Amino acid sequence: MSSTKAFLSRSVILVAILAYLLRPINRPSFTVIEPLNPQDPINLPSGTSRRVLVAGGGLAGLSAALELAERGFQVSVWEASPVLGGRLATRTVQLCNQTFAIEHGFHAWFANYHVFADIRKRLGIDHYFRPWGAVQFIFKDPRYKPEALESQGPYPWNLISIVLRSPNLRFIDAILSTRHVVDLLWFDHKTVWGKYDEQSFSEWARAMGIARVFYDVLYAPTLSVTVNERQNISAAEMLSMNHIYFLSHPRADRREVTRVDYETAIIQPWEMRLQALGVKIERGKRVGRLNFTETGVHVVEEEEEGEEGVAGSDFDHVVLATNLQGVKSILDASSVSPPSSLS
Ligand SMILES: Cc1cc2nc3c(=O)[nH]c(=O)nc-3n(C[C@H](O)[C@H](O)[C@H](O)COP(=O)(O)OP(=O)(O)OC[C@H]3O[C@@H](n4cnc5c(N)ncnc54)[C@H](O)[C@@H]3O)c2cc1C
């Protein structure tokens, strides 16, 4: 009786999934992201002068600096390390009389990075990017053959065809694991985070009856690129990630890489553009603490701490674009308490 029930419920789910997949798809090729407050003036009113400090020269800080400088703000960037770029920074090493560019890590740029796509155009660096097709995976487990995961064809065929082309995955396993596909295809941020943030992804996968081969071949590699501990990443985080990177957009799975190192392709042109806009960039300068005054923010560099008659610098606004630990330590040392979401 229970197996008949299970069969019936799987059949209903399968029919629902097929109905969803086969529905007429008439979407724009890119989603337009509306500004949060369309009433916000784009540029500073003429005759107004506002000084902004951007703490952190990674992608977030450089983006904020570009946006604000183009809108007429007087921008300074303080970057704690000797190089710009943060987790995208390139360092050079001398070896056997040659200079090599060493990246912090491999980066792929997904088609749904709308904001970065716009920045690329503004910096004129599109020519440094090229499509990157298959992602190659080899497995320690001798049962699995090497996989070349590649998005081919329109959504959702690109996703189905990954399964059909795979030397390891069988379509029947996908059909038998349909329960988990429902949470992916009908992804709803609030529901997923409400239901699954307390559950680890591997517990969720077991509870959903995901076929072992699916977990090992598709999900385990995706988990590994998040650089999180496998047992601790929540099901909600993984579902969100899979939704954003593979399902949220007909071209979500398409990605690009740079033709040359990130310093040449991205950071240098970005820095040149900021300098042309009058942005003052200071490397090796770590924000220590902020003192809020009647007229703005007094910012003290970490190096200056403990020195007599600390000078500091005055700004009208500060953008904290450091990593999370950086934000916490700045706010802990400052004359404000960190927002409860950070504590
Ligand atoms: C190995 C690896 C691979 C990755 N692969 C991908 C990928 O394929 N695709 C993808 O989209 N993303 C990838 N990422 C993630 C991506 O690199 C990051 O999300 C992004 O670079 C973060 O940018 P950010 O500006 O928010 O932070 P960060 O890059 O961390 O920048 C923060 C900056 O703030 C500075 N700072 C800290 N404290 C202070 C302070 N008190 N004062 C002044 N400055 C301070 C730091 O030195 C740093 O430069 C990868 C990350 C890693 C590590």
PDB file of N, CA and C in Angstrom, residues 191-257:
ATOM      1  N   THR A 191      10.552  30.646   2.088  1.00  0.00           N
ATOM      2  CA  THR A 191      10.180  29.288   2.497  1.00  0.00           C
ATOM      3  C   THR A 191      11.427  28.442   2.725  1.00  0.00           C
ATOM      4  N   VAL A 192      12.357  28.505   1.768  1.00  0.00           N
ATOM      5  CA  VAL A 192      13.546  27.660   1.856  1.00  0.00           C
ATOM      6  C   VAL A 192      14.372  28.008   3.096  1.00  0.00           C
ATOM      7  N   TRP A 193      14.584  29.303   3.365  1.00  0.00           N
ATOM      8  CA  TRP A 193      15.384  29.684   4.540  1.00  0.00           C
ATOM      9  C   TRP A 193      14.633  29.374   5.827  1.00  0.00           C
ATOM     10  N   GLY A 194      13.306  29.519   5.800  1.00  0.00           N
ATOM     11  CA  GLY A 194      12.516  29.197   6.991  1.00  0.00           C
ATOM     12  C   GLY A 194      12.568  27.707   7.297  1.00  0.00           C
ATOM     13  N   LYS A 195      12.533  26.880   6.249  1.00  0.00           N
ATOM     14  CA  LYS A 195      12.438  25.431   6.457  1.00  0.00           C
ATOM     15  C   LYS A 195      13.793  24.754   6.660  1.00  0.00           C
ATOM     16  N   TYR A 196      14.816  25.235   5.944  1.00  0.00           N
ATOM     17  CA  TYR A 196      16.028  24.418   5.839  1.00  0.00           C
ATOM     18  C   TYR A 196      17.307  25.028   6.393  1.00  0.00           C
ATOM     19  N   ASP A 197      17.247  26.191   7.033  1.00  0.00           N
ATOM     20  CA  ASP A 197      18.524  26.776   7.461  1.00  0.00           C
ATOM     21  C   ASP A 197      19.118  26.051   8.665  1.00  0.00           C
ATOM     22  N   GLU A 198      18.276  25.332   9.410  1.00  0.00           N
ATOM     23  CA  GLU A 198      18.778  24.617  10.589  1.00  0.00           C
ATOM     24  C   GLU A 198      19.243  23.208  10.233  1.00  0.00           C
ATOM     25  N   GLN A 199      19.061  22.824   8.983  1.00  0.00           N
ATOM     26  CA  GLN A 199      19.386  21.452   8.582  1.00  0.00           C
ATOM     27  C   GLN A 199      20.626  21.480   7.686  1.00  0.00           C
ATOM     28  N   SER A 200      21.555  20.525   7.919  1.00  0.00           N
ATOM     29  CA  SER A 200      22.735  20.534   7.050  1.00  0.00           C
ATOM     30  C   SER A 200      22.325  20.014   5.671  1.00  0.00           C
ATOM     31  N   PHE A 201      23.119  20.379   4.671  1.00  0.00           N
ATOM     32  CA  PHE A 201      22.759  19.983   3.312  1.00  0.00           C
ATOM     33  C   PHE A 201      22.762  18.462   3.175  1.00  0.00           C
ATOM     34  N   SER A 202      23.747  17.794   3.841  1.00  0.00           N
ATOM     35  CA  SER A 202      23.792  16.334   3.679  1.00  0.00           C
ATOM     36  C   SER A 202      22.595  15.662   4.356  1.00  0.00           C
ATOM     37  N   GLU A 203      22.147  16.219   5.507  1.00  0.00           N
ATOM     38  CA  GLU A 203      20.937  15.657   6.152  1.00  0.00           C
ATOM     39  C   GLU A 203      19.729  15.815   5.230  1.00  0.00           C
ATOM     40  N   TRP A 204      19.649  17.011   4.643  1.00  0.00           N
ATOM     41  CA  TRP A 204      18.522  17.305   3.746  1.00  0.00           C
ATOM     42  C   TRP A 204      18.529  16.334   2.563  1.00  0.00           C
ATOM     43  N   ALA A 205      19.743  16.119   1.995  1.00  0.00           N
ATOM     44  CA  ALA A 205      19.852  15.241   0.825  1.00  0.00           C
ATOM     45  C   ALA A 205      19.388  13.828   1.180  1.00  0.00           C
ATOM     46  N   ARG A 206      19.783  13.374   2.388  1.00  0.00           N
ATOM     47  CA  ARG A 206      19.353  12.030   2.822  1.00  0.00           C
ATOM     48  C   ARG A 206      17.838  11.994   2.977  1.00  0.00           C
ATOM     49  N   ALA A 207      17.301  13.038   3.643  1.00  0.00           N
ATOM     50  CA  ALA A 207      15.853  13.070   3.892  1.00  0.00           C
ATOM     51  C   ALA A 207      15.070  13.112   2.584  1.00  0.00           C
ATOM     52  N   MET A 208      15.635  13.730   1.563  1.00  0.00           N
ATOM     53  CA  MET A 208      14.943  13.866   0.277  1.00  0.00           C
ATOM     54  C   MET A 208      15.126  12.636  -0.602  1.00  0.00           C
ATOM     55  N   GLY A 209      15.973  11.717  -0.155  1.00  0.00           N
ATOM     56  CA  GLY A 209      16.195  10.499  -0.937  1.00  0.00           C
ATOM     57  C   GLY A 209      16.946  10.748  -2.234  1.00  0.00           C
ATOM     58  N   ILE A 210      17.865  11.729  -2.221  1.00  0.00           N
ATOM     59  CA  ILE A 210      18.647  11.999  -3.435  1.00  0.00           C
ATOM     60  C   ILE A 210      19.564  10.804  -3.704  1.00  0.00           C
ATOM     61  N   ALA A 211      19.566  10.333  -4.944  1.00  0.00           N
ATOM     62  CA  ALA A 211      20.399   9.175  -5.288  1.00  0.00           C
ATOM     63  C   ALA A 211      21.860   9.503  -4.979  1.00  0.00           C
ATOM     64  N   ARG A 212      22.575   8.520  -4.422  1.00  0.00           N
ATOM     65  CA  ARG A 212      23.972   8.703  -4.008  1.00  0.00           C
ATOM     66  C   ARG A 212      24.812   9.291  -5.147  1.00  0.00           C
ATOM     67  N   VAL A 213      24.617   8.727  -6.354  1.00  0.00           N
ATOM     68  CA  VAL A 213      25.427   9.161  -7.490  1.00  0.00           C
ATOM     69  C   VAL A 213      25.174  10.650  -7.791  1.00  0.00           C
ATOM     70  N   PHE A 214      23.934  11.099  -7.612  1.00  0.00           N
ATOM     71  CA  PHE A 214      23.623  12.510  -7.841  1.00  0.00           C
ATOM     72  C   PHE A 214      24.351  13.392  -6.846  1.00  0.00           C
ATOM     73  N   TYR A 215      24.330  12.927  -5.600  1.00  0.00           N
ATOM     74  CA  TYR A 215      24.984  13.706  -4.548  1.00  0.00           C
ATOM     75  C   TYR A 215      26.485  13.808  -4.841  1.00  0.00           C
ATOM     76  N   ASP A 216      27.103  12.650  -5.138  1.00  0.00           N
ATOM     77  CA  ASP A 216      28.560  12.617  -5.319  1.00  0.00           C
ATOM     78  C   ASP A 216      29.012  13.383  -6.561  1.00  0.00           C
ATOM     79  N   VAL A 217      28.235  13.264  -7.634  1.00  0.00           N
ATOM     80  CA  VAL A 217      28.705  13.802  -8.916  1.00  0.00           C
ATOM     81  C   VAL A 217      28.290  15.261  -9.122  1.00  0.00           C
ATOM     82  N   LEU A 218      27.098  15.630  -8.654  1.00  0.00           N
ATOM     83  CA  LEU A 218      26.648  17.009  -8.889  1.00  0.00           C
ATOM     84  C   LEU A 218      26.814  17.901  -7.664  1.00  0.00           C
ATOM     85  N   TYR A 219      26.382  17.400  -6.501  1.00  0.00           N
ATOM     86  CA  TYR A 219      26.336  18.292  -5.343  1.00  0.00           C
ATOM     87  C   TYR A 219      27.667  18.388  -4.598  1.00  0.00           C
ATOM     88  N   ALA A 220      28.384  17.269  -4.460  1.00  0.00           N
ATOM     89  CA  ALA A 220      29.642  17.330  -3.700  1.00  0.00           C
ATOM     90  C   ALA A 220      30.632  18.321  -4.332  1.00  0.00           C
ATOM     91  N   PRO A 221      30.812  18.332  -5.671  1.00  0.00           N
ATOM     92  CA  PRO A 221      31.723  19.330  -6.254  1.00  0.00           C
ATOM     93  C   PRO A 221      31.224  20.766  -6.030  1.00  0.00           C
ATOM     94  N   THR A 222      29.902  20.968  -6.113  1.00  0.00           N
ATOM     95  CA  THR A 222      29.364  22.319  -5.890  1.00  0.00           C
ATOM     96  C   THR A 222      29.630  22.747  -4.455  1.00  0.00           C
ATOM     97  N   LEU A 223      29.465  21.773  -3.535  1.00  0.00           N
ATOM     98  CA  LEU A 223      29.749  22.065  -2.124  1.00  0.00           C
ATOM     99  C   LEU A 223      31.205  22.470  -1.944  1.00  0.00           C
ATOM    100  N   SER A 224      32.105  21.765  -2.644  1.00  0.00           N
ATOM    101  CA  SER A 224      33.530  22.020  -2.418  1.00  0.00           C
ATOM    102  C   SER A 224      33.912  23.429  -2.863  1.00  0.00           C
ATOM    103  N   VAL A 225      33.263  23.974  -3.926  1.00  0.00           N
ATOM    104  CA  VAL A 225      33.662  25.315  -4.362  1.00  0.00           C
ATOM    105  C   VAL A 225      33.172  26.410  -3.418  1.00  0.00           C
ATOM    106  N   THR A 226      32.254  26.080  -2.511  1.00  0.00           N
ATOM    107  CA  THR A 226      31.814  27.115  -1.572  1.00  0.00           C
ATOM    108  C   THR A 226      32.862  27.332  -0.478  1.00  0.00           C
ATOM    109  N   VAL A 227      33.869  26.450  -0.409  1.00  0.00           N
ATOM    110  CA  VAL A 227      34.920  26.507   0.604  1.00  0.00           C
ATOM    111  C   VAL A 227      34.306  26.480   2.017  1.00  0.00           C
ATOM    112  N   ASN A 228      33.164  25.833   2.161  1.00  0.00           N
ATOM    113  CA  ASN A 228      32.546  25.666   3.477  1.00  0.00           C
ATOM    114  C   ASN A 228      32.776  24.240   3.960  1.00  0.00           C
ATOM    115  N   GLU A 229      32.600  24.037   5.274  1.00  0.00           N
ATOM    116  CA  GLU A 229      32.694  22.664   5.770  1.00  0.00           C
ATOM    117  C   GLU A 229      31.448  21.916   5.324  1.00  0.00           C
ATOM    118  N   ARG A 230      31.688  20.750   4.743  1.00  0.00           N
ATOM    119  CA  ARG A 230      30.573  20.010   4.140  1.00  0.00           C
ATOM    120  C   ARG A 230      29.445  19.734   5.113  1.00  0.00           C
ATOM    121  N   GLN A 231      29.813  19.413   6.358  1.00  0.00           N
ATOM    122  CA  GLN A 231      28.772  19.017   7.307  1.00  0.00           C
ATOM    123  C   GLN A 231      28.011  20.220   7.846  1.00  0.00           C
ATOM    124  N   ASN A 232      28.606  21.414   7.697  1.00  0.00           N
ATOM    125  CA  ASN A 232      27.979  22.571   8.342  1.00  0.00           C
ATOM    126  C   ASN A 232      27.155  23.451   7.416  1.00  0.00           C
ATOM    127  N   ILE A 233      27.436  23.401   6.120  1.00  0.00           N
ATOM    128  CA  ILE A 233      26.680  24.298   5.236  1.00  0.00           C
ATOM    129  C   ILE A 233      25.209  23.876   5.270  1.00  0.00           C
ATOM    130  N   SER A 234      24.334  24.868   5.404  1.00  0.00           N
ATOM    131  CA  SER A 234      22.924  24.505   5.572  1.00  0.00           C
ATOM    132  C   SER A 234      22.292  24.187   4.223  1.00  0.00           C
ATOM    133  N   ALA A 235      21.216  23.412   4.290  1.00  0.00           N
ATOM    134  CA  ALA A 235      20.492  23.063   3.063  1.00  0.00           C
ATOM    135  C   ALA A 235      19.990  24.337   2.390  1.00  0.00           C
ATOM    136  N   ALA A 236      19.574  25.327   3.201  1.00  0.00           N
ATOM    137  CA  ALA A 236      19.057  26.573   2.622  1.00  0.00           C
ATOM    138  C   ALA A 236      20.143  27.286   1.819  1.00  0.00           C
ATOM    139  N   GLU A 237      21.380  27.305   2.363  1.00  0.00           N
ATOM    140  CA  GLU A 237      22.475  27.972   1.641  1.00  0.00           C
ATOM    141  C   GLU A 237      22.741  27.284   0.308  1.00  0.00           C
ATOM    142  N   MET A 238      22.782  25.944   0.341  1.00  0.00           N
ATOM    143  CA  MET A 238      23.083  25.202  -0.886  1.00  0.00           C
ATOM    144  C   MET A 238      21.963  25.336  -1.911  1.00  0.00           C
ATOM    145  N   LEU A 239      20.713  25.303  -1.425  1.00  0.00           N
ATOM    146  CA  LEU A 239      19.593  25.443  -2.363  1.00  0.00           C
ATOM    147  C   LEU A 239      19.615  26.826  -3.003  1.00  0.00           C
ATOM    148  N   SER A 240      19.921  27.850  -2.189  1.00  0.00           N
ATOM    149  CA  SER A 240      19.986  29.211  -2.736  1.00  0.00           C
ATOM    150  C   SER A 240      21.086  29.294  -3.776  1.00  0.00           C
ATOM    151  N   MET A 241      22.235  28.698  -3.441  1.00  0.00           N
ATOM    152  CA  MET A 241      23.364  28.776  -4.356  1.00  0.00           C
ATOM    153  C   MET A 241      23.037  28.080  -5.681  1.00  0.00           C
ATOM    154  N   ASN A 242      22.446  26.892  -5.579  1.00  0.00           N
ATOM    155  CA  ASN A 242      22.086  26.178  -6.805  1.00  0.00           C
ATOM    156  C   ASN A 242      21.053  26.948  -7.604  1.00  0.00           C
ATOM    157  N   HIS A 243      20.136  27.588  -6.883  1.00  0.00           N
ATOM    158  CA  HIS A 243      19.111  28.372  -7.572  1.00  0.00           C
ATOM    159  C   HIS A 243      19.756  29.529  -8.341  1.00  0.00           C
ATOM    160  N   ILE A 244      20.632  30.270  -7.635  1.00  0.00           N
ATOM    161  CA  ILE A 244      21.235  31.450  -8.260  1.00  0.00           C
ATOM    162  C   ILE A 244      22.131  31.050  -9.432  1.00  0.00           C
ATOM    163  N   TYR A 245      22.974  30.030  -9.207  1.00  0.00           N
ATOM    164  CA  TYR A 245      23.981  29.719 -10.224  1.00  0.00           C
ATOM    165  C   TYR A 245      23.492  28.834 -11.354  1.00  0.00           C
ATOM    166  N   PHE A 246      22.407  28.084 -11.129  1.00  0.00           N
ATOM    167  CA  PHE A 246      22.019  27.151 -12.189  1.00  0.00           C
ATOM    168  C   PHE A 246      20.596  27.323 -12.691  1.00  0.00           C
ATOM    169  N   LEU A 247      19.696  27.873 -11.866  1.00  0.00           N
ATOM    170  CA  LEU A 247      18.295  27.834 -12.264  1.00  0.00           C
ATOM    171  C   LEU A 247      17.613  29.180 -12.414  1.00  0.00           C
ATOM    172  N   SER A 248      18.149  30.220 -11.778  1.00  0.00           N
ATOM    173  CA  SER A 248      17.391  31.467 -11.680  1.00  0.00           C
ATOM    174  C   SER A 248      17.252  32.174 -13.018  1.00  0.00           C
ATOM    175  N   HIS A 249      17.978  31.752 -13.999  1.00  0.00           N
ATOM    176  CA  HIS A 249      18.074  32.518 -15.221  1.00  0.00           C
ATOM    177  C   HIS A 249      18.354  31.549 -16.365  1.00  0.00           C
ATOM    178  N   PRO A 250      17.758  31.771 -17.551  1.00  0.00           N
ATOM    179  CA  PRO A 250      17.985  30.813 -18.640  1.00  0.00           C
ATOM    180  C   PRO A 250      19.462  30.623 -18.971  1.00  0.00           C
ATOM    181  N   ARG A 251      20.274  31.655 -18.678  1.00  0.00           N
ATOM    182  CA  ARG A 251      21.703  31.517 -18.998  1.00  0.00           C
ATOM    183  C   ARG A 251      22.549  31.447 -17.729  1.00  0.00           C
ATOM    184  N   ALA A 252      21.887  31.096 -16.613  1.00  0.00           N
ATOM    185  CA  ALA A 252      22.590  31.174 -15.327  1.00  0.00           C
ATOM    186  C   ALA A 252      23.855  30.323 -15.291  1.00  0.00           C
ATOM    187  N   ASP A 253      23.846  29.213 -15.991  1.00  0.00           N
ATOM    188  CA  ASP A 253      24.982  28.297 -15.904  1.00  0.00           C
ATOM    189  C   ASP A 253      26.167  28.731 -16.771  1.00  0.00           C
ATOM    190  N   ARG A 254      25.950  29.734 -17.649  1.00  0.00           N
ATOM    191  CA  ARG A 254      27.049  30.166 -18.528  1.00  0.00           C
ATOM    192  C   ARG A 254      28.047  30.974 -17.712  1.00  0.00           C
ATOM    193  N   ARG A 255      29.307  30.725 -17.954  1.00  0.00           N
ATOM    194  CA  ARG A 255      30.295  31.506 -17.202  1.00  0.00           C
ATOM    195  C   ARG A 255      31.450  31.903 -18.098  1.00  0.00           C
ATOM    196  N   GLU A 256      32.191  32.882 -17.602  1.00  0.00           N
ATOM    197  CA  GLU A 256      33.343  33.376 -18.356  1.00  0.00           C
ATOM    198  C   GLU A 256      34.560  33.415 -17.446  1.00  0.00           C
ATOM    199  N   VAL A 257      35.718  33.404 -18.078  1.00  0.00           N
ATOM    200  CA  VAL A 257      36.966  33.573 -17.327  1.00  0.00           C
ATOM    201  C   VAL A 257      37.769  34.665 -18.025  1.00  0.00           C
TER     202      VAL A 257
END
